[in-house]
Amino acid sequence: MSKSILILGARSDIARACAQHYAAEGYAVRLAARDIAPLKVDATDLHLRHRVAATTHRFDALDTAKFAAFIDGLPELPDVVLCAVGTMGDQSESQSNPEAAAIVLRSNFEGPALFLGMMAERFETRGSGVVIGISSVAGDRGRASNYVYGAAKAGFTAFLSGLRNRFSRSAIKVITVKPGFVATKMTDGMDLNPRLTAQPEAVANAIWRAQAKGRDVVYVKPIWFVVMAIIRTLPERIFKKTKL
Ligand SMILES: NC(=O)c1ccc[n+]([C@@H]2O[C@H](COP(=O)([O-])OP(=O)(O)OC[C@H]3O[C@@H](n4cnc5c(N)ncnc54)[C@H](OP(=O)(O)O)[C@@H]3O)[C@@H](O)[C@H]2O)c1
């Protein structure tokens, strides 16, 4: 029987590239998103192009009460779960509107962490599984320009780290992906340095390679590892004066 991957936030540009990559490798693909109507086109395309099973499933990362029933309703417990759910939000709005900030915190941290935690429990019962969470370099250090999003991603990164640590002696693998800038809907209109910006297909490639090689944390463009190492080590008295 072929392996399968569950992709959460399947309408994301990064997620769509991952779906193509895993389907090309023969994986059945379970696409999950809030609005499944547009996903059906993707599912048909994946099926015709790669001759794999592709299904669509309604999923809202904020609806934590429905997570268990959602997992029970899947065609099978997948071999791999990949979470691409996220929202950048608007930093200035988050500063003045706690409800807007809560959506950013819950969409990037609470929902993804709780869901992947539940999947890991199911994987533990079965004895195998791969958990992949797309976090962000924004979580490596809080910056004035996006610290609500960054704080949520920092929480998600820490959660994935703990999960990986817990399952380190088992066949359950946990991969944290820190893509750096990626040219997607999320960054549309932003003035991004091309040397620091990846395409969604490059992210999908990096994720596939990380799984194949059993890697733990992936910076898609290696330069981001260096950039963030420098940013993390800047003393606070200098860092607080920077405009990053
Ligand atoms: N682009 C970058 O530079 C970059 C950098 C670092 C990390 N990331 C992370 O990469 C992941 C994918 O982002 P992307 O760049 O591909 O952007 P994107 O195209 O905007 O994808 C984000 C996806 O998250 C989904 N989503 C948001 N809230 C949700 C909820 N409550 N329930 C279910 N789905 C929800 C959105 O669904 P709808 O289609 O329904 O709106 C959207 O498809 C995100 O976690 C993002 O934080 C992106």
XYZ file of C-alpha atoms in Angstrom, residues 40-196:
157
model
C -10.903 19.870 -5.362
C -9.174 21.185 -8.487
C -5.805 20.502 -6.849
C -6.891 17.008 -5.809
C -7.998 16.184 -9.356
C -4.742 17.529 -10.766
C -2.647 15.496 -8.298
C -4.603 12.352 -9.103
C -4.362 12.759 -12.891
C -0.758 13.899 -12.930
C 0.719 11.403 -10.465
C -1.883 8.602 -10.328
C -2.183 8.786 -6.546
C -5.251 9.026 -4.323
C -6.014 12.654 -3.450
C -8.870 13.718 -1.183
C -10.043 16.969 0.384
C -11.021 17.574 4.021
C -12.463 20.618 5.780
C -10.163 21.806 8.577
C -10.019 24.953 10.683
C -6.977 25.234 12.938
C -8.948 27.445 15.336
C -11.603 24.770 15.873
C -9.627 22.675 18.337
C -12.726 20.885 19.684
C -13.153 19.144 16.317
C -9.576 17.876 15.952
C -10.170 14.344 17.277
C -13.231 13.807 15.062
C -11.299 15.199 12.094
C -8.511 12.640 12.582
C -11.043 9.836 13.032
C -12.705 10.853 9.741
C -9.551 10.548 7.618
C -9.306 7.649 5.151
C -6.326 6.348 7.183
C -3.858 7.526 9.789
C -1.300 9.151 7.469
C 2.403 8.315 7.467
C 3.298 12.005 7.398
C 1.484 15.119 8.649
C 2.637 18.516 7.432
C 1.266 21.749 8.890
C 1.502 24.834 6.652
C -1.197 26.761 8.507
C -0.244 30.305 9.390
C -1.181 33.917 9.193
C 1.124 36.911 9.427
C -1.559 39.293 10.660
C -0.874 42.989 10.916
C 1.591 43.878 13.663
C 0.180 47.351 14.329
C -3.356 45.976 14.496
C -2.210 43.202 16.843
C -0.685 45.849 19.140
C -3.997 47.632 19.600
C -6.545 44.847 19.131
C -6.201 41.790 21.392
C -8.692 39.830 19.293
C -6.585 40.311 16.153
C -3.457 39.329 18.111
C -5.228 36.237 19.480
C -5.997 35.044 15.944
C -2.325 35.348 15.008
C -1.241 33.535 18.193
C -3.846 30.802 17.857
C -3.391 30.232 14.091
C 0.390 29.992 14.232
C 0.832 28.335 17.612
C -2.158 26.981 19.495
C -3.965 25.252 16.619
C -0.911 23.782 14.847
C 0.741 22.674 18.104
C -2.376 21.044 19.554
C -3.164 19.283 16.286
C 0.346 17.976 15.708
C 0.494 16.907 19.360
C -2.665 14.852 18.856
C -1.282 13.303 15.679
C 1.918 12.392 17.520
C -0.169 10.541 20.130
C -1.813 8.512 17.343
C 1.592 7.881 15.764
C 2.871 6.660 19.136
C 0.043 4.107 19.355
C 0.888 2.885 15.846
C 4.641 3.078 16.425
C 5.638 5.326 13.501
C 5.014 8.639 11.773
C 6.576 11.875 10.612
C 5.431 15.244 11.973
C 6.452 18.304 9.957
C 5.738 21.817 11.211
C 6.421 24.946 9.177
C 7.598 27.484 11.703
C 9.681 30.570 10.953
C 12.957 32.337 11.563
C 10.682 35.067 12.963
C 10.484 32.859 16.057
C 14.249 32.880 16.585
C 14.174 36.362 18.151
C 11.339 38.822 18.745
C 11.571 41.931 16.582
C 9.538 45.158 16.755
C 8.225 44.706 13.216
C 6.446 41.360 13.799
C 6.765 40.146 17.369
C 3.209 38.820 17.700
C 3.690 36.498 14.705
C 7.276 35.857 15.879
C 6.153 34.953 19.410
C 3.610 32.482 18.032
C 6.241 30.875 15.804
C 8.702 30.789 18.744
C 6.088 28.867 20.725
C 5.522 26.504 17.804
C 9.265 25.945 17.377
C 9.620 25.157 21.103
C 6.654 22.781 20.981
C 8.131 20.890 18.009
C 11.509 20.750 19.761
C 9.912 19.219 22.850
C 7.943 16.723 20.778
C 11.127 15.681 18.950
C 12.985 15.328 22.234
C 10.164 13.186 23.675
C 10.143 10.804 20.704
C 13.881 10.761 20.025
C 14.187 7.066 20.901
C 11.230 5.996 18.756
C 10.310 5.707 15.081
C 8.412 9.002 15.284
C 10.254 11.855 13.616
C 9.589 15.561 14.115
C 10.899 18.127 11.635
C 10.887 21.898 12.156
C 11.012 23.943 8.953
C 12.231 27.543 9.005
C 11.817 28.696 5.416
C 13.146 32.274 5.645
C 11.442 34.516 3.096
C 9.338 32.633 0.538
C 7.582 34.163 -2.464
C 3.939 33.327 -1.617
C 0.585 35.032 -1.059
C 1.740 35.777 2.492
C 4.647 37.925 1.301
C 2.960 39.333 -1.809
C 3.803 43.035 -2.163
C 6.709 42.898 0.319
C 10.099 44.142 -0.850
C 12.140 40.964 -0.262
C 15.869 40.540 -0.893
C 16.050 37.943 -3.714
C 19.169 36.341 -2.159
C 17.179 35.605 0.995
